[in-house]
Tab-separated table of C-alpha atoms and ligand atoms in Angstrom:
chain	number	residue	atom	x	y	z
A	13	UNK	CA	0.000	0.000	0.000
A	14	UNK	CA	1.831	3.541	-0.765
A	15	UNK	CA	1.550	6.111	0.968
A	16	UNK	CA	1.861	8.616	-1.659
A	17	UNK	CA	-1.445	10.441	-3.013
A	18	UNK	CA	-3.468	8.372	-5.241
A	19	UNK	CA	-3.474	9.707	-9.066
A	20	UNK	CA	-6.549	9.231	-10.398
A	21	UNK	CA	-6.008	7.946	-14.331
A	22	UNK	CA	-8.786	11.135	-15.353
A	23	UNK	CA	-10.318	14.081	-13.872
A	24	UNK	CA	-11.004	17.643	-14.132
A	25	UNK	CA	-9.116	21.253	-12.572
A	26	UNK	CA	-11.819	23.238	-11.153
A	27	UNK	CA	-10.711	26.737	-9.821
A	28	UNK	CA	-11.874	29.006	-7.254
A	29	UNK	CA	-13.569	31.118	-9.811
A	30	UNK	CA	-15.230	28.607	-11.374
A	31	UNK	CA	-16.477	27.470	-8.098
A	32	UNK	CA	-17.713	31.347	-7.046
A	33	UNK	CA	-19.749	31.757	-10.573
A	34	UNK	CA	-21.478	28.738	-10.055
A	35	UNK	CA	-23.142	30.373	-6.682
A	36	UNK	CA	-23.706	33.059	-8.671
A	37	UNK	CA	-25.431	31.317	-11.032
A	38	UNK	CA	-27.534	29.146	-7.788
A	39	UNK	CA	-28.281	32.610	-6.316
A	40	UNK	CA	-29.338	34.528	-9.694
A	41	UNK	CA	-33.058	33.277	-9.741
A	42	UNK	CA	-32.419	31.175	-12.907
A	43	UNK	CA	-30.283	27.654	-12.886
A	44	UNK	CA	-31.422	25.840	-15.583
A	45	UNK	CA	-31.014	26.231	-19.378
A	46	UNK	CA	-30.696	29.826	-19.856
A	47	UNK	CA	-28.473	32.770	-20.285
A	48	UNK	CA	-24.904	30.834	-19.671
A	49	UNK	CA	-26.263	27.976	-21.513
A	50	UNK	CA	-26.318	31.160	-24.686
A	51	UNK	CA	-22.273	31.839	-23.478
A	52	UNK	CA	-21.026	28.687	-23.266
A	53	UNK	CA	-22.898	28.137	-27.427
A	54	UNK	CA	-21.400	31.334	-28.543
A	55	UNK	CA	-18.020	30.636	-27.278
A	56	UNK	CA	-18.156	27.509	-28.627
A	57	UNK	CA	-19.338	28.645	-31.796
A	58	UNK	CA	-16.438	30.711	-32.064
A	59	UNK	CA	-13.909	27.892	-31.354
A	60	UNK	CA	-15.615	25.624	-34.077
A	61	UNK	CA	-15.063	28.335	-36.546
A	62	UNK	CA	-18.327	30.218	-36.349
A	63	UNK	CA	-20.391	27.081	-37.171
A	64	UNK	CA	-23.522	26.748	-34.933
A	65	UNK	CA	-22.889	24.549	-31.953
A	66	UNK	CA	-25.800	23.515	-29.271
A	67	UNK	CA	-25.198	21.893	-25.341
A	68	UNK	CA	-26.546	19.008	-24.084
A	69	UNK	CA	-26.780	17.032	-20.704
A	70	UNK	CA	-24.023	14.354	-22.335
A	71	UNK	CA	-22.281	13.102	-25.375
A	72	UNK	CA	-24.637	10.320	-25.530
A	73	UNK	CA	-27.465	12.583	-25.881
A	74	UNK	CA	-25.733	14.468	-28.650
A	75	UNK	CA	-24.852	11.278	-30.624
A	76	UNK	CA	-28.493	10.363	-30.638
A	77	UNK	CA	-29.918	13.574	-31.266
A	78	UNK	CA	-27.168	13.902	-33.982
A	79	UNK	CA	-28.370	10.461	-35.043
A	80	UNK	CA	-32.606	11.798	-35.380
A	81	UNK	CA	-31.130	14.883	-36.923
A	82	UNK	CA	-29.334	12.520	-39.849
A	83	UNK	CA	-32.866	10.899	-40.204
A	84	UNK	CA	-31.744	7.338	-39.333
A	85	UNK	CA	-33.921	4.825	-37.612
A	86	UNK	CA	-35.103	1.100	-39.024
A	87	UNK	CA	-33.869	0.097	-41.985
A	88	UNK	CA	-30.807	2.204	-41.626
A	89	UNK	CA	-27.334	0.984	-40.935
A	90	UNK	CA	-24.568	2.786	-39.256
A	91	UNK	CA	-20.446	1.893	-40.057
A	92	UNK	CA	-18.779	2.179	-36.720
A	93	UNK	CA	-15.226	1.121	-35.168
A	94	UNK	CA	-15.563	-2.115	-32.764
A	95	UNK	CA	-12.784	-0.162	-30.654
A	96	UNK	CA	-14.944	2.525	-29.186
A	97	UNK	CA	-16.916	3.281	-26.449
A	98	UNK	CA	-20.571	1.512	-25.936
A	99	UNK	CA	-22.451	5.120	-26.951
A	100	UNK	CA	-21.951	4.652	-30.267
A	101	UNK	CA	-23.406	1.217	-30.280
A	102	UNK	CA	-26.199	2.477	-28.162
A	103	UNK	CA	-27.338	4.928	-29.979
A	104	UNK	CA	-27.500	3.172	-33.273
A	105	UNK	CA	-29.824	0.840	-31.540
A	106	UNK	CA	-31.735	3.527	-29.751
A	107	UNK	CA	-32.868	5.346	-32.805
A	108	UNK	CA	-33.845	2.081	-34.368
A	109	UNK	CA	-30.806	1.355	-37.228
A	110	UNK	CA	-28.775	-1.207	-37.334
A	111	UNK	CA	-24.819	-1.160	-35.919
A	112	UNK	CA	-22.017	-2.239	-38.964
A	113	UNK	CA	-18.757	-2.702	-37.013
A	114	UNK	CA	-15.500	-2.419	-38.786
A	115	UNK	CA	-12.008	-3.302	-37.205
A	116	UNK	CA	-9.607	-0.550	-36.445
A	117	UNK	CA	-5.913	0.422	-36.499
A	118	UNK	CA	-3.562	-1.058	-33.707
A	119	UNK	CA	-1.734	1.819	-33.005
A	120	UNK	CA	-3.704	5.035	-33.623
A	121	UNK	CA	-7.080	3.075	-32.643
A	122	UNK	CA	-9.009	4.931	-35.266
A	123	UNK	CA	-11.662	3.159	-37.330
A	124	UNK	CA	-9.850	1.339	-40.744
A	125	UNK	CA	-11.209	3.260	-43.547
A	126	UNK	CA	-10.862	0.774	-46.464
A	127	UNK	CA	-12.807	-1.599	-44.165
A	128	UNK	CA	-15.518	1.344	-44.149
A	129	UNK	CA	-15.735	1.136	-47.929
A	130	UNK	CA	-15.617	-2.320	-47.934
A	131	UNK	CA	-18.817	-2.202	-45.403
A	132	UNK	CA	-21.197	-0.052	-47.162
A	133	UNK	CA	-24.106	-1.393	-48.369
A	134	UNK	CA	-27.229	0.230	-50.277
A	135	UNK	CA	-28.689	0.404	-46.563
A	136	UNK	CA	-25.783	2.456	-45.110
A	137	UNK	CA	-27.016	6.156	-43.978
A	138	UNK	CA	-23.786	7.061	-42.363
A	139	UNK	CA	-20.434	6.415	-40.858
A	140	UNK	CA	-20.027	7.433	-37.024
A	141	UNK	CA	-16.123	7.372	-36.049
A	142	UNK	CA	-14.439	7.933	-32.845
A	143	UNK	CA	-11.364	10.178	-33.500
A	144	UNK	CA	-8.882	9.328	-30.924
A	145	UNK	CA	-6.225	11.245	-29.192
A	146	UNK	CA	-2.617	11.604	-30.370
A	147	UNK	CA	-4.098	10.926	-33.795
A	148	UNK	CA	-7.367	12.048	-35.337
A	149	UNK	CA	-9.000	9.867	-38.573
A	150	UNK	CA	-7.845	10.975	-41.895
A	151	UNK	CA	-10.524	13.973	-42.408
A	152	UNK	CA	-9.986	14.105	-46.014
A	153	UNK	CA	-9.862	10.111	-47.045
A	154	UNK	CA	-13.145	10.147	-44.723
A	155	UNK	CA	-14.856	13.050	-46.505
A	156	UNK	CA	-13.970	11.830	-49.834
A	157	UNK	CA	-15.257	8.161	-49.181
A	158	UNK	CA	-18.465	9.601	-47.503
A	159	UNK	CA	-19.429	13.086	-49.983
A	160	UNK	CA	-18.290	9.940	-52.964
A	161	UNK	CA	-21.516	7.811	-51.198
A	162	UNK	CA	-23.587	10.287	-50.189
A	163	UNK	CA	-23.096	9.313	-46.435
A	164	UNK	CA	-23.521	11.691	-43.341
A	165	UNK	CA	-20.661	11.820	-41.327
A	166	UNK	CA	-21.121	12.127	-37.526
A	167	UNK	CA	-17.291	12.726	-35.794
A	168	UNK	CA	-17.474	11.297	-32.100
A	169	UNK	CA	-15.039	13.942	-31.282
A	170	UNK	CA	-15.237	13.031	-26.900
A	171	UNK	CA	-11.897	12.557	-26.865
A	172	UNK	CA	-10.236	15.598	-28.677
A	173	UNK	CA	-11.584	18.893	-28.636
A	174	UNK	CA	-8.358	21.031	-28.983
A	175	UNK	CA	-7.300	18.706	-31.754
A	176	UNK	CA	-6.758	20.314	-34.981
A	177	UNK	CA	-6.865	18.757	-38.399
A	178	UNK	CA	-4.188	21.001	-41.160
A	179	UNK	CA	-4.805	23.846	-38.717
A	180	UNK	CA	-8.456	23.916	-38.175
A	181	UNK	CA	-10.087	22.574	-35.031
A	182	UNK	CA	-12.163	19.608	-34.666
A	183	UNK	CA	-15.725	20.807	-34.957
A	184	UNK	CA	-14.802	23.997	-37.159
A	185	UNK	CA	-15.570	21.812	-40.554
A	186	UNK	CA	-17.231	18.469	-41.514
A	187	UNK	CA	-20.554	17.436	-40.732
A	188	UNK	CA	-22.368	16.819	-37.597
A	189	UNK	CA	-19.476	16.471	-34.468
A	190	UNK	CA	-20.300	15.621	-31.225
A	191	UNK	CA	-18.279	16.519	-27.744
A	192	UNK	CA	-18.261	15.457	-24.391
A	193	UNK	CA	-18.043	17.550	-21.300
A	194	UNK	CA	-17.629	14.784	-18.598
A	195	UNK	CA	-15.200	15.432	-15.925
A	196	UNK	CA	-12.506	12.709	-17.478
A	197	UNK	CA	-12.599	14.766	-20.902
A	198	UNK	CA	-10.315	18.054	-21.853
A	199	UNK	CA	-13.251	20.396	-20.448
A	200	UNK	CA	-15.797	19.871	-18.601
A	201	UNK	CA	-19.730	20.966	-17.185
A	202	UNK	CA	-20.057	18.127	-14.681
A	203	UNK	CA	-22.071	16.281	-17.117
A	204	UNK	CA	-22.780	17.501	-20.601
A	205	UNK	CA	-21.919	17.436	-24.617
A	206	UNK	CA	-22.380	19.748	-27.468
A	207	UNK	CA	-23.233	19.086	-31.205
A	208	UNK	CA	-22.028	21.185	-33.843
A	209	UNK	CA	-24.689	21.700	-36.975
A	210	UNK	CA	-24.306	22.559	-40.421
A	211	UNK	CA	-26.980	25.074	-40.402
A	212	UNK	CA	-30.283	27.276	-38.510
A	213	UNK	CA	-32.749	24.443	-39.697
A	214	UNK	CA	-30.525	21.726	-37.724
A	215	UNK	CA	-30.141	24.073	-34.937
A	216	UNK	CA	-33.597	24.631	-34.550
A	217	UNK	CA	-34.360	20.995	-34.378
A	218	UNK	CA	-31.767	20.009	-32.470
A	219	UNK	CA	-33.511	22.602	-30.158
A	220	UNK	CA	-36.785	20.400	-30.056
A	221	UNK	CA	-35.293	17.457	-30.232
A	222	UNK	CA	-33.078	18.483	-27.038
A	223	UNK	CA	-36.281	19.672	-25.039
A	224	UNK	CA	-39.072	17.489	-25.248
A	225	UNK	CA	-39.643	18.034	-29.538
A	226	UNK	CA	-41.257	21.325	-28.617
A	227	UNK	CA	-41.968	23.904	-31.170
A	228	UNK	CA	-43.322	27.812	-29.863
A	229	UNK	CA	-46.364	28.599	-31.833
A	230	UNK	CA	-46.986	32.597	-32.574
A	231	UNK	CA	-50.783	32.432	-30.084
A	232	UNK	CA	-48.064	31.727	-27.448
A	233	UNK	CA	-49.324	27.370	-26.699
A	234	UNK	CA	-46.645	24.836	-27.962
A	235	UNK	CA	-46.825	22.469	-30.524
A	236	UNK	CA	-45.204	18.436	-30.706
A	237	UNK	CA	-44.459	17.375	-34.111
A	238	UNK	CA	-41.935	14.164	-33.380
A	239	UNK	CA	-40.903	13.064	-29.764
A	240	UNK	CA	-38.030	14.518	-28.446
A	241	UNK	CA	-35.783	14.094	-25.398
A	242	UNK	CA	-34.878	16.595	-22.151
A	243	UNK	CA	-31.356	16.866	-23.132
A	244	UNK	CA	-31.443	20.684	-22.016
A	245	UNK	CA	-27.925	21.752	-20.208
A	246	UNK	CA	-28.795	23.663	-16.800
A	247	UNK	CA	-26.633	26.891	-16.403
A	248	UNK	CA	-25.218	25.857	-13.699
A	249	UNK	CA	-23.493	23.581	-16.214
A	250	UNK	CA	-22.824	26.165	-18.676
A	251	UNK	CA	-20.973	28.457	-16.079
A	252	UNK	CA	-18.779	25.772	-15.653
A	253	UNK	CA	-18.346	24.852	-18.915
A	254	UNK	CA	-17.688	28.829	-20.131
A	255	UNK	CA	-14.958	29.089	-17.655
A	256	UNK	CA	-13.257	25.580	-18.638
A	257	UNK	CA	-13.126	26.865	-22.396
A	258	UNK	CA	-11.502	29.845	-21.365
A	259	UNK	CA	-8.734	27.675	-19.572
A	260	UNK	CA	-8.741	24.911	-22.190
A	261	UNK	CA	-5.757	26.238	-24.361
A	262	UNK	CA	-3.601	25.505	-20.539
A	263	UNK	CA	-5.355	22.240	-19.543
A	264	UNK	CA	-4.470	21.139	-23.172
A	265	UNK	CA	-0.454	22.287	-23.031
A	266	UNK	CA	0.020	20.515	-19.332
A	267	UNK	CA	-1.476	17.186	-21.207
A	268	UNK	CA	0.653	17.641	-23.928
A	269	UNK	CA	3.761	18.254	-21.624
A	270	UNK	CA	2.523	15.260	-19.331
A	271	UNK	CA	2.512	12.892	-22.388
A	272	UNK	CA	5.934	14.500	-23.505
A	273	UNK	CA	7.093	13.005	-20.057
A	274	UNK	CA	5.317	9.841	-20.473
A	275	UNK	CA	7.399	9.470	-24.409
A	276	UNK	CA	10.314	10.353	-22.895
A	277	UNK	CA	10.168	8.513	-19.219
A	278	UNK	CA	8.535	4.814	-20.422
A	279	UNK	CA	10.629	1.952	-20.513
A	280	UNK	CA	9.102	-1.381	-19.667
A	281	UNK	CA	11.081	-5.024	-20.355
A	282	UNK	CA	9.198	-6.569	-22.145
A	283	UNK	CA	7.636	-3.550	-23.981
A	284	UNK	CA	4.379	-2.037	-24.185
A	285	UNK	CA	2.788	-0.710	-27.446
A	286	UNK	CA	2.566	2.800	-27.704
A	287	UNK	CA	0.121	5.610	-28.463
A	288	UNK	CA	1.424	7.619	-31.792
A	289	UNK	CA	4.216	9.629	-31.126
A	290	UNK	CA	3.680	13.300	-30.824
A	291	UNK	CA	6.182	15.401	-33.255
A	292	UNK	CA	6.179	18.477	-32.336
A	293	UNK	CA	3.044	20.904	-32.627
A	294	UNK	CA	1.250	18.465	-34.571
A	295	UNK	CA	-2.306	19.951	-33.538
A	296	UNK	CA	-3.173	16.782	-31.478
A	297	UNK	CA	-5.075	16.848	-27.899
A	298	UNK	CA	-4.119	14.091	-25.662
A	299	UNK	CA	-7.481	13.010	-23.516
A	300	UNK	CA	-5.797	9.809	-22.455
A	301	UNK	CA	-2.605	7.890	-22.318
A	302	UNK	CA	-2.976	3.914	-23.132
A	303	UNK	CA	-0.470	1.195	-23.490
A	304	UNK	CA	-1.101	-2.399	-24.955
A	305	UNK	CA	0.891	-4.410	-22.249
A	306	UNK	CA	2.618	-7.583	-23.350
A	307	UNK	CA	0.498	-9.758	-21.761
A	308	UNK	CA	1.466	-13.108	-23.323
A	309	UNK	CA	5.334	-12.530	-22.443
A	310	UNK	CA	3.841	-11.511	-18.453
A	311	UNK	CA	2.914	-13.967	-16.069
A	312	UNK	CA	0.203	-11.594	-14.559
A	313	UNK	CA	-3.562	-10.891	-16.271
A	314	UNK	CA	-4.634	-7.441	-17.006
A	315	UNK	CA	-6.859	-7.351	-13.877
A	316	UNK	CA	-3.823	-8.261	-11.556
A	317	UNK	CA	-1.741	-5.839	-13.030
A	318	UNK	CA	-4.145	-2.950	-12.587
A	319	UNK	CA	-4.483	-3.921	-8.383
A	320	UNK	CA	-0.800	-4.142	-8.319
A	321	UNK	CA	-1.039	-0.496	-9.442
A	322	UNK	CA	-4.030	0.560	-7.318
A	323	UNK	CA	-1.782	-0.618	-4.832
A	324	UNK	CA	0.477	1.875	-5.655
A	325	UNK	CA	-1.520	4.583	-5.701
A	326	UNK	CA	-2.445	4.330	-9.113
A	327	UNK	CA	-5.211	4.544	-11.232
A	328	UNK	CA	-6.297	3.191	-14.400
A	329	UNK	CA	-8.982	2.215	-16.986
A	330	UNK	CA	-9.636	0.378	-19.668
A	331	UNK	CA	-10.457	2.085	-23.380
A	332	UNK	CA	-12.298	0.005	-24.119
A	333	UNK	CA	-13.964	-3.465	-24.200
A	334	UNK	CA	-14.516	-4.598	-27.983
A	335	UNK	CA	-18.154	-2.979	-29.576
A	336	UNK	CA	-19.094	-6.208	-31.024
A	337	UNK	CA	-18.608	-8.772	-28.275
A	338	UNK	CA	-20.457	-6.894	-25.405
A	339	UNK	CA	-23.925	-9.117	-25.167
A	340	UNK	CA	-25.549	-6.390	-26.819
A	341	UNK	CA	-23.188	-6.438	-29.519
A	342	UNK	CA	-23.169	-10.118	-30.303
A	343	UNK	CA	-27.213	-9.875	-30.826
A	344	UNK	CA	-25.822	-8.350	-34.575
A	345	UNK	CA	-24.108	-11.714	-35.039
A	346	UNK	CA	-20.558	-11.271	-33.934
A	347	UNK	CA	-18.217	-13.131	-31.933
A	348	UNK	CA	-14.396	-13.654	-31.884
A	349	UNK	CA	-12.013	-13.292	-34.236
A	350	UNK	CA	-14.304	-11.013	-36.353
A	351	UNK	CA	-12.109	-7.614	-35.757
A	352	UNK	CA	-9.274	-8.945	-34.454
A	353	UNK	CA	-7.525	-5.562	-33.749
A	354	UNK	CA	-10.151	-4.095	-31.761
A	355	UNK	CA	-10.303	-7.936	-29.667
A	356	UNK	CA	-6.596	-7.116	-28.800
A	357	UNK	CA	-6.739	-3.372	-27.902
A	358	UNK	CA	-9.624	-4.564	-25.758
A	359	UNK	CA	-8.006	-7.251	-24.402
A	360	UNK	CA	-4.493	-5.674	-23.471
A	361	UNK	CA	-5.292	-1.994	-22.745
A	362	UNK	CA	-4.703	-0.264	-19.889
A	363	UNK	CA	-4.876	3.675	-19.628
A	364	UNK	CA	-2.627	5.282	-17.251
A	365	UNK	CA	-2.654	8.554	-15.328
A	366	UNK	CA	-3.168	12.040	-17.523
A	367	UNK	CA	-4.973	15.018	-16.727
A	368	UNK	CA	-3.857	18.224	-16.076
A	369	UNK	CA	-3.851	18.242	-12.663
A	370	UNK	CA	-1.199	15.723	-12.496
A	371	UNK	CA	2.885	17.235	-12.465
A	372	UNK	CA	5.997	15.332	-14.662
A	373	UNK	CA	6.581	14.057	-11.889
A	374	UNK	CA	3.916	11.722	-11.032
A	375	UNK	CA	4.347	11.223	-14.741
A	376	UNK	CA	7.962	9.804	-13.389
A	377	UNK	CA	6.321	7.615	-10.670
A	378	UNK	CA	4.066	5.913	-12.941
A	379	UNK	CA	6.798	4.825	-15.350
A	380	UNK	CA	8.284	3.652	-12.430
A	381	UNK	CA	6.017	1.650	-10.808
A	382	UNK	CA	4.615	0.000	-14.419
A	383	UNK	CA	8.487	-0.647	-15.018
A	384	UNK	CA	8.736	-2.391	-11.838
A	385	UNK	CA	5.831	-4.704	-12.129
A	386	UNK	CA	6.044	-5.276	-15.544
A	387	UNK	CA	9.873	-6.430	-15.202
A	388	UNK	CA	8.674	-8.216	-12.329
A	389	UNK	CA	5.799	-10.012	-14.003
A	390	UNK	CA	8.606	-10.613	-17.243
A	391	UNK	CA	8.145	-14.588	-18.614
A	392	UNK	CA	11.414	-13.915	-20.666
B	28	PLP	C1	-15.344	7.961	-27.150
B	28	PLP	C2	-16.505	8.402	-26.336
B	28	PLP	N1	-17.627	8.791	-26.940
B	28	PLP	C3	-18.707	9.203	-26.255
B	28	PLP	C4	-18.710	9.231	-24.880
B	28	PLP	C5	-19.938	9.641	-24.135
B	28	PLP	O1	-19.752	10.811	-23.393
B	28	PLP	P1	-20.802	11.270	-22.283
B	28	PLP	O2	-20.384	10.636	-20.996
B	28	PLP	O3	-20.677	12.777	-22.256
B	28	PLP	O4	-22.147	10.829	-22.733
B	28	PLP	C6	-17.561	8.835	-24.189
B	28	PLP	C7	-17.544	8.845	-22.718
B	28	PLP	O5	-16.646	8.411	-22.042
B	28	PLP	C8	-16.440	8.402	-24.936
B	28	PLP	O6	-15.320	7.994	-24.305
């Protein structure tokens, strides 16, 4: 048991001003979706390039919503990676259309476009792919393939707002992109997500589709025309989420200095596969730091590696479990062996300490400790 501080693998910096503008907001008369909620859409409008961007209580809820907005339901299928997380195969199912998994690559984890191509289909509505950090998908081989089909393209972009693609941030071009705001991401509201729309017709129904499919008729009574959800984002949120903007440019250069570290810092015997790495200001946002151990040269499973580091003081998570062999996955017919890449991410990833409330060196103490128990674990 150490007696060091634990370091959490994720989590958010929350200042004293933050903190103070939130009992602002709890004291103004008016907490939930309102005039912060406007802020935080303007100045994220303004980092995505002017296009129109709209909050919601989660990612999740902006992947569906961005999902209803596309027009998919039954009969509709939906290319995704098998190495993402389970929203995207929720949500698919949730609005009705059917999930089409495609395998990934091993080192940047991003979704294999010539297996996208490969996957379409006369049924296929759209391709939903989870850009992750250190490396985003290749925006212009995915635009090509998709403006070539006449496929939407919905960008999970959870993991990398900051990241920039030939100079222009994620969210300031493409299609429909989607961003979380949980505490583990590069900003956060508590809870919450944001969609970015291509123009005032999708922002107005992404406003009824957010808050309960409402429409405001001129006699001043409301209208339904399709069901909608209550994905509305309280201020309370927004406050939050206006100052975390403002502080994201720092948050993002302490990640980028932590994984720096990490590059620099991790040696294991035998080795660990590593994320892509960063040449210098390449545009990418680093949301997470995860290793492939070598499992079959270690005489320890993933689990027992991960309480030998909790032990230490050490957090860590797992991005993530294989799309297509969750039990809801398999009902679409899969089981192992069918994306082989994503079934060994899955199986031997581990994702260690980064945010940026963590210092180079706790960076240090991690490499330490995984060197340690790794070497001690060695078969060779
Ligand atoms: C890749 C990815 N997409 C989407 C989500 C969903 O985000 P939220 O928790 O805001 O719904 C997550 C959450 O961890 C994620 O990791």
């Amino acid at each position: 048991m150490s007696s060091l501080p634990y370091l959490k693998f994720a989590g958010p910096v929350l200042d004293e001003a933050t903190i103070a503008g939130v009992g602002e907001v709890l004291r103004s008369g008016w907490i939930t979706s309102g005039p912060w909620v406007r802020k935080l859409e303007e100045a994220l409008s303004g980092f995505c390039g002017g296009r129109v961007v709209k909050v919601l209580t989660s990612a999740t809820a902006a992947v569906e919503v961005a999902l209803q907005l596309a027009g998919i339901g039954p009969g509709d299928e939906v290319i995704t990676s098998a190495q993402s997380f389970f929203t995207v195969l929720n949500m698919i199912v949730k609005v009705g259309a059917t999930p089409v998994f495609v395998d990934c690559d091993l080192v940047t984890r991003n979704i294999d476009l010539s297996a996208v191509e490969a996957a379409i289909t006369p049924r296929t509505k759209a391709i939903l792919p989870t850009h992750w950090p250190g490396s985003l998908v290749d925006m212009d081989a995915l635009f090509a393939l998709a403006r070539g089909r006449g496929l939407r393209v919905i960008e999970d972009a959870a993991l990398v707002m900051g990241s920039q693609w030939k100079g222009r941030n994620v969210g300031a071009f493409g299609d429909l992109v989607t961003f979380s705001f949980h505490p583990n991401k590069n900003m956060t509201t508590i809870e919450g997500g944001a969609i970015v729309v291509n123009d005032a017709d999708e922002a107005k129904r992404v406003d009824a589709l957010r808050f309960h499919g409402i429409t405001f008729l001129p006699d001043r009574t409301r209208d339904v025309a399709f069901p909608g959800g209550k994905f509305n984002m309280p201020d309370v949120n927004a406050r939050i989420g206006v100052a975390q903007l403002e502080r994201l440019p720092e948050f993002l250069a302490v990640r980028r200095q932590l994984v720096d570290r990490y590059f620099e810092r991790f040696r294991t015997d035998p080795p660990c596969l590593l994320p892509p790495r960063p040449v210098s200001a390449d545009g990418q946002s680093w949301n997470m730091y995860s290793v492939l151990l070598p499992l079959e040269a270690m005489s320890l499973t993933r689990a027992a590696f991960r309480e030998a580091l909790d032990l230490e003081g050490i957090g860590t998570g797992v991005s993530y479990e294989a799309l297509h062999l969750c039990t809801l996955g398999r009902r679409y017919g899969h089981g192992e062996g069918d994306f082989p890449i994503a079934e060994r991410i899955a199986r031997e990833t581990v994702t260690l300490p980064l945010h940026a409330g963590l210092t180079p060196d706790d960076v240090d103490r991690v490499c330490a400790v995984v060197a340690k128990t790794i070497g001690r674990a060695s078969r060779q």
